[in-house]
Amino acid sequence: MEKLLLPLLLFFSILLSPAAYTPPDHFFINCGSDTNAIVSGNPNRTFIGDSVSSGSLSFSKEGSYVTTNNQTSEVLYQTARIFKQQSSYEFDIDAGGTYLVRLHFFNSTNVSTAVFDVSAARFSLLKNFTILRSSTNDSNSPLIDEFLVSITQGKFSIHFTPLGSSFAFINAIEVFLAPENFIPDTAPTSPSNNHGGILSHALQTIYRINVGGAKVTPENDTLWRTWIPDDGFLYNPKMAKNSTPFSGSLKYQGNVTDFIAPYPVYRTAKEMNIDSSRLSNTFNVTWCFNVSKNSRHFVRVHFCNIVGKTDGNIIFKLYLNGIYPRKINPYDMAGTLDTPFFLDFVLDSDESGAMNISIGPSEDSPEQKTAFLNGVEIMEIMGESSVIKPDKSKKTVFLVVGPVVGGLLVCTLAVGLFIVLKKRKRTPVETSVWSPLSVQGGGSSHSKGIDRTINFSPVPNLNLALRIPFAEIQFATNNFDEKLLIGKGGFGNVYRGNLKNGLKVAVKRGQPGSGQGLPEFQTEIMILSKIRHRHLVSLIGYCDERFEMILVYEFMEKGTLRDHLYNRNLPCLPWKQRLQICIGAARGLHYLHKGSTGGIIHRDIKPTNILLDENLIAKVADFGLSKLAPMDQTYVSTGIKGTFGYLDPEYFKTQQLTEKSDVYSFGVVLLEVLCARPAISRDPQLPREQVNLAEWGLLCHQKGLLDTIIDPSIKSQISPNSLRKFAETAEKCLQEDGADRPSMGDVLWDLEYALQLQQTAVHREPHEDSTTDANSGLQMIHVQRLPSLSLQVEKDDMPILGDSTTDESLLSTSEVFSQLRINDAR
């Protein structure tokens, strides 16, 4: 009965909709075909064969051909247009606005090896696209990538660019005008800030979720969208339940129409699973989504109060990434029951690549202490493409005058370059901010004129002495055998392996051909090929053949610090060992900050990036986000990157990165080591004030209650004086103002002191520390205090190298290496 009722209700909801918008009938293109394909929907769509299309559409016929696919019964996917060279579809747009652009791909044996880029309106829509890697659904189902693009009246082109000797393909294209004001140009990023200029970017749809309901297919959506169920995204499914589906008519009003979300989305919801047997029902319901790391996203959340019994009896809270509490009062926002409304936000993802959306009860709710959610949409805000499209209209002219103009241009550029270089020799370069590590220089000894074929990714001027052939890496990992997989992360998989010389290694492999993580890949090679320190990870080699991005490190027997804090199958680290690990990590960080020309800021300090060898010696790892700065600068202005929970609040507010940002992150690590609690807890039973470890730890320390949150397994091992000094050090690191935090040199000194207090009966008055008595008689083992640089010098330390390929001492220490053996590696 419900199956019969739903189409009728959907029909009446469309009739009652106040929208003046009518879904257009163009452009819908059946690529590679000379016949039309009718696709059912509400209304139906007719996809016009591109071979018989009208004058409002054209495409590059040169270098293109058609392939057929007999593996599907769907007419729309039985043909595809193949491009052997950069080609395009061009549309005549008669009305400017926000357009929905959908690209349809269907996997078949004819197209499975294609690798290509897609761009449009100055935006890179798809990068290094392959149907095999990109498709996560059934091989018998099409892959549809959707974008929202602002298009002005005139010509609009979608470009397909094959990579290397490969080709591009497309089965079908949709380009049609969205309803007016479908996407706003401004949306809030926090309670007090807005992000403007949204419409100046392209948006790529990442998730469209029907919360509490079944899959909604294009046939039942007013804009032919697909909404998938939410169950697979729930953090704790026991905390939520499906609401009773609504069967009446929705009260669409204002800017909320069935084109914003269709009837099937608003008639279902998830709500809190209130259980009278629980001691507390003050939990949150959380959905977790994997998104692109360090990217900006447009997020739309949909609500319709089909849960409340009367108007105004429910008030609840919405949390975005756990830090944006927004009070939701359905009565204020919609007025009555059964009335849809939505909210838009702009959120930045961090290095973890995770986005959480939560709902929970509010103390202000007059009656029902519950919360509900009907739908979620997440779209990535895309940057501009650097691809330059050829102007084919000038091709003939260029063939005639090209040699002459080309010769003049070369001469002009040569003279200009000579003048610029000569001027730069006379005038010192000045910079207003610290710059990221450049991949264009940095001491590589090989020629800058290397022939970069299609088998290599664009990684210029890296250290050739460290390059390892892909075949050798395949041998070391038994062709990336799944049995040797020891970790997964946003960058890719980590495998255990053995090189031909018998050296045990860990191989971190980026997604082949994806291009994601390329800056981090380059930065890590540039840094690790130039530094050597006992407490910093060192690189064995890398591979950039065949569109690969692979880093090779020596295998670390004991894994990560995080493993030993939370994995119950591993022996518990005693307090003294934890102190020594913190000291080792502090030495590595201090060397980064002060022991290298210009200094290096790590920017992603966390227990996952502190590795332990067979003797539990700590090494700082993962330098993909690091920044290099000249000595005479104090900060670098940069986009926010790092891991949520460890981010310096001052850096987050000002986007000005300093060495003290690493100090703050290290302070969070110190508390984590002491308490064995994560930086951000996902336990829905915890009170709100206990979710953030830094805030909770400081509050407990200020109230004299820090001992109540110490890891019970080590609580009896810690001497009171050692605990006092350690806690004071963590508190100083976590000061909100970076100027009030100590340097890593002072942090190291205080941790050494805490270790001495743990080991010996050395007595000091409580007011004495590294800032008041730097010349005390306390002797540090293997450490010399240097007032001029505040630098700890160890016998294993080596300076930053100008050219690692020509330094004999570097080559002789090739056995001192480490790796990333982590489950959430980048």
PDB file of C-alpha atoms in Angstrom, residues 460-642:
ATOM      1  CA  PRO A 460      60.749  18.252 -10.410  1.00  0.00           C
ATOM      2  CA  ASN A 461      64.290  18.495  -9.069  1.00  0.00           C
ATOM      3  CA  LEU A 462      64.059  15.858  -6.359  1.00  0.00           C
ATOM      4  CA  ASN A 463      67.030  13.855  -5.160  1.00  0.00           C
ATOM      5  CA  LEU A 464      67.742  11.217  -7.811  1.00  0.00           C
ATOM      6  CA  ALA A 465      70.116   9.377  -5.489  1.00  0.00           C
ATOM      7  CA  LEU A 466      67.081   8.385  -3.431  1.00  0.00           C
ATOM      8  CA  ARG A 467      64.953   7.203  -6.345  1.00  0.00           C
ATOM      9  CA  ILE A 468      64.067   3.510  -6.179  1.00  0.00           C
ATOM     10  CA  PRO A 469      62.785   1.716  -9.299  1.00  0.00           C
ATOM     11  CA  PHE A 470      59.144   0.692  -9.183  1.00  0.00           C
ATOM     12  CA  ALA A 471      60.085  -2.886 -10.013  1.00  0.00           C
ATOM     13  CA  GLU A 472      62.230  -3.095  -6.868  1.00  0.00           C
ATOM     14  CA  ILE A 473      59.367  -1.822  -4.729  1.00  0.00           C
ATOM     15  CA  GLN A 474      57.053  -4.379  -6.306  1.00  0.00           C
ATOM     16  CA  PHE A 475      59.601  -7.076  -5.405  1.00  0.00           C
ATOM     17  CA  ALA A 476      59.935  -5.767  -1.843  1.00  0.00           C
ATOM     18  CA  THR A 477      56.177  -5.856  -1.239  1.00  0.00           C
ATOM     19  CA  ASN A 478      55.370  -8.958  -3.289  1.00  0.00           C
ATOM     20  CA  ASN A 479      53.503  -6.689  -5.696  1.00  0.00           C
ATOM     21  CA  PHE A 480      51.720  -4.908  -2.824  1.00  0.00           C
ATOM     22  CA  ASP A 481      50.387  -8.089  -1.303  1.00  0.00           C
ATOM     23  CA  GLU A 482      47.376  -7.402   0.938  1.00  0.00           C
ATOM     24  CA  LYS A 483      48.898  -9.747   3.524  1.00  0.00           C
ATOM     25  CA  LEU A 484      51.740  -7.233   3.961  1.00  0.00           C
ATOM     26  CA  LEU A 485      49.379  -4.299   4.526  1.00  0.00           C
ATOM     27  CA  ILE A 486      50.164  -2.672   7.899  1.00  0.00           C
ATOM     28  CA  GLY A 487      48.277   0.615   7.701  1.00  0.00           C
ATOM     29  CA  LYS A 488      45.809   2.740   5.765  1.00  0.00           C
ATOM     30  CA  GLY A 489      45.316   6.487   5.588  1.00  0.00           C
ATOM     31  CA  GLY A 490      44.268   9.473   3.527  1.00  0.00           C
ATOM     32  CA  PHE A 491      47.479   9.377   1.468  1.00  0.00           C
ATOM     33  CA  GLY A 492      47.230   5.665   0.758  1.00  0.00           C
ATOM     34  CA  ASN A 493      48.283   2.255   2.072  1.00  0.00           C
ATOM     35  CA  VAL A 494      51.414   1.301   4.030  1.00  0.00           C
ATOM     36  CA  TYR A 495      53.052  -2.083   3.356  1.00  0.00           C
ATOM     37  CA  ARG A 496      55.798  -4.057   5.056  1.00  0.00           C
ATOM     38  CA  GLY A 497      58.561  -5.165   2.706  1.00  0.00           C
ATOM     39  CA  ASN A 498      62.137  -6.334   2.264  1.00  0.00           C
ATOM     40  CA  LEU A 499      64.557  -4.763  -0.190  1.00  0.00           C
ATOM     41  CA  LYS A 500      66.950  -6.953  -2.135  1.00  0.00           C
ATOM     42  CA  ASN A 501      69.771  -6.011   0.257  1.00  0.00           C
ATOM     43  CA  GLY A 502      67.751  -7.512   3.127  1.00  0.00           C
ATOM     44  CA  LEU A 503      66.722  -4.213   4.704  1.00  0.00           C
ATOM     45  CA  LYS A 504      63.239  -4.278   6.235  1.00  0.00           C
ATOM     46  CA  VAL A 505      61.185  -1.364   4.995  1.00  0.00           C
ATOM     47  CA  ALA A 506      57.754   0.210   5.184  1.00  0.00           C
ATOM     48  CA  VAL A 507      56.365   1.410   1.857  1.00  0.00           C
ATOM     49  CA  LYS A 508      53.813   4.235   1.869  1.00  0.00           C
ATOM     50  CA  ARG A 509      51.972   4.218  -1.483  1.00  0.00           C
ATOM     51  CA  GLY A 510      49.736   7.072  -2.589  1.00  0.00           C
ATOM     52  CA  GLN A 511      46.702   6.302  -4.694  1.00  0.00           C
ATOM     53  CA  PRO A 512      48.248   5.631  -8.151  1.00  0.00           C
ATOM     54  CA  GLY A 513      47.562   8.454 -10.582  1.00  0.00           C
ATOM     55  CA  SER A 514      45.249  10.352  -8.213  1.00  0.00           C
ATOM     56  CA  GLY A 515      47.469  13.400  -7.853  1.00  0.00           C
ATOM     57  CA  GLN A 516      46.122  13.826  -4.316  1.00  0.00           C
ATOM     58  CA  GLY A 517      48.824  14.491  -1.774  1.00  0.00           C
ATOM     59  CA  LEU A 518      51.389  15.546  -4.391  1.00  0.00           C
ATOM     60  CA  PRO A 519      52.529  18.676  -2.476  1.00  0.00           C
ATOM     61  CA  GLU A 520      52.946  16.608   0.724  1.00  0.00           C
ATOM     62  CA  PHE A 521      54.834  13.936  -1.226  1.00  0.00           C
ATOM     63  CA  GLN A 522      57.243  16.524  -2.653  1.00  0.00           C
ATOM     64  CA  THR A 523      57.676  18.354   0.662  1.00  0.00           C
ATOM     65  CA  GLU A 524      58.484  15.180   2.573  1.00  0.00           C
ATOM     66  CA  ILE A 525      61.169  14.204   0.065  1.00  0.00           C
ATOM     67  CA  MET A 526      62.681  17.700   0.110  1.00  0.00           C
ATOM     68  CA  ILE A 527      62.879  17.797   3.905  1.00  0.00           C
ATOM     69  CA  LEU A 528      63.932  14.230   4.649  1.00  0.00           C
ATOM     70  CA  SER A 529      66.641  14.224   1.976  1.00  0.00           C
ATOM     71  CA  LYS A 530      68.307  17.156   3.764  1.00  0.00           C
ATOM     72  CA  ILE A 531      68.118  16.495   7.492  1.00  0.00           C
ATOM     73  CA  ARG A 532      69.440  13.819   9.780  1.00  0.00           C
ATOM     74  CA  HIS A 533      68.784  13.501  13.498  1.00  0.00           C
ATOM     75  CA  ARG A 534      68.394  10.646  15.877  1.00  0.00           C
ATOM     76  CA  HIS A 535      64.836  11.666  16.697  1.00  0.00           C
ATOM     77  CA  LEU A 536      63.606  12.505  13.194  1.00  0.00           C
ATOM     78  CA  VAL A 537      62.413   9.966  10.657  1.00  0.00           C
ATOM     79  CA  SER A 538      64.824   9.506   7.748  1.00  0.00           C
ATOM     80  CA  LEU A 539      64.010   8.577   4.189  1.00  0.00           C
ATOM     81  CA  ILE A 540      65.412   5.567   2.353  1.00  0.00           C
ATOM     82  CA  GLY A 541      63.975   6.442  -1.024  1.00  0.00           C
ATOM     83  CA  TYR A 542      61.007   7.292  -3.195  1.00  0.00           C
ATOM     84  CA  CYS A 543      59.433   6.329  -6.504  1.00  0.00           C
ATOM     85  CA  ASP A 544      57.554   8.543  -8.954  1.00  0.00           C
ATOM     86  CA  GLU A 545      57.290   6.207 -11.929  1.00  0.00           C
ATOM     87  CA  ARG A 546      54.042   5.311 -13.691  1.00  0.00           C
ATOM     88  CA  PHE A 547      52.031   8.045 -11.946  1.00  0.00           C
ATOM     89  CA  GLU A 548      53.091   6.580  -8.602  1.00  0.00           C
ATOM     90  CA  MET A 549      53.893   8.454  -5.380  1.00  0.00           C
ATOM     91  CA  ILE A 550      55.756   6.072  -3.072  1.00  0.00           C
ATOM     92  CA  LEU A 551      57.895   6.790   0.007  1.00  0.00           C
ATOM     93  CA  VAL A 552      60.123   4.111   1.528  1.00  0.00           C
ATOM     94  CA  TYR A 553      61.251   4.066   5.190  1.00  0.00           C
ATOM     95  CA  GLU A 554      62.970   1.525   7.431  1.00  0.00           C
ATOM     96  CA  PHE A 555      60.531  -0.658   9.341  1.00  0.00           C
ATOM     97  CA  MET A 556      59.889   0.533  12.921  1.00  0.00           C
ATOM     98  CA  GLU A 557      59.302  -2.472  15.103  1.00  0.00           C
ATOM     99  CA  LYS A 558      57.204  -0.764  17.796  1.00  0.00           C
ATOM    100  CA  GLY A 559      54.851   1.260  15.612  1.00  0.00           C
ATOM    101  CA  THR A 560      53.418   4.569  16.806  1.00  0.00           C
ATOM    102  CA  LEU A 561      53.062   6.182  20.199  1.00  0.00           C
ATOM    103  CA  ARG A 562      49.319   6.097  19.616  1.00  0.00           C
ATOM    104  CA  ASP A 563      49.428   2.290  19.319  1.00  0.00           C
ATOM    105  CA  HIS A 564      50.982   2.005  22.773  1.00  0.00           C
ATOM    106  CA  LEU A 565      48.555   4.419  24.402  1.00  0.00           C
ATOM    107  CA  TYR A 566      45.337   2.785  23.142  1.00  0.00           C
ATOM    108  CA  ASN A 567      46.037  -0.744  21.909  1.00  0.00           C
ATOM    109  CA  ARG A 568      45.236  -3.036  24.811  1.00  0.00           C
ATOM    110  CA  ASN A 569      47.046  -5.915  23.112  1.00  0.00           C
ATOM    111  CA  LEU A 570      50.382  -4.112  23.610  1.00  0.00           C
ATOM    112  CA  PRO A 571      52.208  -3.861  26.949  1.00  0.00           C
ATOM    113  CA  CYS A 572      51.447  -0.715  28.912  1.00  0.00           C
ATOM    114  CA  LEU A 573      54.228   1.873  28.698  1.00  0.00           C
ATOM    115  CA  PRO A 574      55.552   2.728  32.187  1.00  0.00           C
ATOM    116  CA  TRP A 575      55.764   6.381  33.217  1.00  0.00           C
ATOM    117  CA  LYS A 576      59.540   6.603  32.906  1.00  0.00           C
ATOM    118  CA  GLN A 577      59.385   5.204  29.365  1.00  0.00           C
ATOM    119  CA  ARG A 578      56.675   7.704  28.439  1.00  0.00           C
ATOM    120  CA  LEU A 579      58.839  10.534  29.718  1.00  0.00           C
ATOM    121  CA  GLN A 580      61.777   9.344  27.635  1.00  0.00           C
ATOM    122  CA  ILE A 581      59.575   9.145  24.527  1.00  0.00           C
ATOM    123  CA  CYS A 582      58.351  12.708  25.102  1.00  0.00           C
ATOM    124  CA  ILE A 583      61.942  13.877  25.555  1.00  0.00           C
ATOM    125  CA  GLY A 584      63.026  12.189  22.319  1.00  0.00           C
ATOM    126  CA  ALA A 585      60.179  13.783  20.375  1.00  0.00           C
ATOM    127  CA  ALA A 586      60.969  17.172  21.950  1.00  0.00           C
ATOM    128  CA  ARG A 587      64.598  16.852  20.840  1.00  0.00           C
ATOM    129  CA  GLY A 588      63.533  16.152  17.281  1.00  0.00           C
ATOM    130  CA  LEU A 589      61.153  19.117  17.227  1.00  0.00           C
ATOM    131  CA  HIS A 590      63.705  21.448  18.810  1.00  0.00           C
ATOM    132  CA  TYR A 591      66.203  20.480  16.143  1.00  0.00           C
ATOM    133  CA  LEU A 592      63.627  21.230  13.448  1.00  0.00           C
ATOM    134  CA  HIS A 593      62.961  24.667  14.930  1.00  0.00           C
ATOM    135  CA  LYS A 594      66.497  25.796  15.711  1.00  0.00           C
ATOM    136  CA  GLY A 595      69.012  23.391  14.234  1.00  0.00           C
ATOM    137  CA  SER A 596      68.301  24.010  10.575  1.00  0.00           C
ATOM    138  CA  THR A 597      68.857  27.071   8.432  1.00  0.00           C
ATOM    139  CA  GLY A 598      65.668  29.083   8.495  1.00  0.00           C
ATOM    140  CA  GLY A 599      63.866  26.623  10.789  1.00  0.00           C
ATOM    141  CA  ILE A 600      61.129  24.101   9.995  1.00  0.00           C
ATOM    142  CA  ILE A 601      57.638  24.052  11.493  1.00  0.00           C
ATOM    143  CA  HIS A 602      56.184  20.535  11.524  1.00  0.00           C
ATOM    144  CA  ARG A 603      52.483  21.549  11.668  1.00  0.00           C
ATOM    145  CA  ASP A 604      51.028  18.093  12.431  1.00  0.00           C
ATOM    146  CA  ILE A 605      52.350  16.918  15.790  1.00  0.00           C
ATOM    147  CA  LYS A 606      50.281  14.059  17.237  1.00  0.00           C
ATOM    148  CA  PRO A 607      50.927  10.561  18.676  1.00  0.00           C
ATOM    149  CA  THR A 608      50.344   8.998  15.262  1.00  0.00           C
ATOM    150  CA  ASN A 609      53.369  10.884  13.931  1.00  0.00           C
ATOM    151  CA  ILE A 610      55.705   9.868  16.768  1.00  0.00           C
ATOM    152  CA  LEU A 611      57.263   6.506  15.870  1.00  0.00           C
ATOM    153  CA  LEU A 612      59.104   4.031  18.091  1.00  0.00           C
ATOM    154  CA  ASP A 613      61.962   1.718  17.131  1.00  0.00           C
ATOM    155  CA  GLU A 614      62.750  -1.648  18.693  1.00  0.00           C
ATOM    156  CA  ASN A 615      64.288   0.139  21.704  1.00  0.00           C
ATOM    157  CA  LEU A 616      61.301   2.532  22.027  1.00  0.00           C
ATOM    158  CA  ILE A 617      63.418   5.449  20.818  1.00  0.00           C
ATOM    159  CA  ALA A 618      61.036   8.150  19.556  1.00  0.00           C
ATOM    160  CA  LYS A 619      61.277   9.685  16.088  1.00  0.00           C
ATOM    161  CA  VAL A 620      59.084  12.465  14.711  1.00  0.00           C
ATOM    162  CA  ALA A 621      57.573  11.545  11.334  1.00  0.00           C
ATOM    163  CA  ASP A 622      55.367  12.804   8.499  1.00  0.00           C
ATOM    164  CA  PHE A 623      56.663  16.122   7.181  1.00  0.00           C
ATOM    165  CA  GLY A 624      54.136  16.544   4.357  1.00  0.00           C
ATOM    166  CA  LEU A 625      52.591  19.662   5.931  1.00  0.00           C
ATOM    167  CA  SER A 626      55.829  21.227   7.146  1.00  0.00           C
ATOM    168  CA  LYS A 627      56.827  24.809   6.410  1.00  0.00           C
ATOM    169  CA  LEU A 628      60.301  26.288   5.958  1.00  0.00           C
ATOM    170  CA  ALA A 629      60.956  29.875   7.075  1.00  0.00           C
ATOM    171  CA  PRO A 630      63.854  32.356   6.988  1.00  0.00           C
ATOM    172  CA  MET A 631      65.457  33.133  10.319  1.00  0.00           C
ATOM    173  CA  ASP A 632      64.420  36.800  10.397  1.00  0.00           C
ATOM    174  CA  GLN A 633      60.675  36.189  10.178  1.00  0.00           C
ATOM    175  CA  THR A 634      58.299  35.471  13.067  1.00  0.00           C
ATOM    176  CA  TYR A 635      55.323  33.897  11.359  1.00  0.00           C
ATOM    177  CA  VAL A 636      53.919  32.571   8.105  1.00  0.00           C
ATOM    178  CA  SER A 637      50.447  33.417   6.815  1.00  0.00           C
ATOM    179  CA  THR A 638      48.916  30.192   5.543  1.00  0.00           C
ATOM    180  CA  GLY A 639      45.691  28.259   5.164  1.00  0.00           C
ATOM    181  CA  ILE A 640      44.778  26.207   8.209  1.00  0.00           C
ATOM    182  CA  LYS A 641      46.201  22.689   8.080  1.00  0.00           C
ATOM    183  CA  GLY A 642      46.762  20.122  10.780  1.00  0.00           C
TER     184      GLY A 642
END
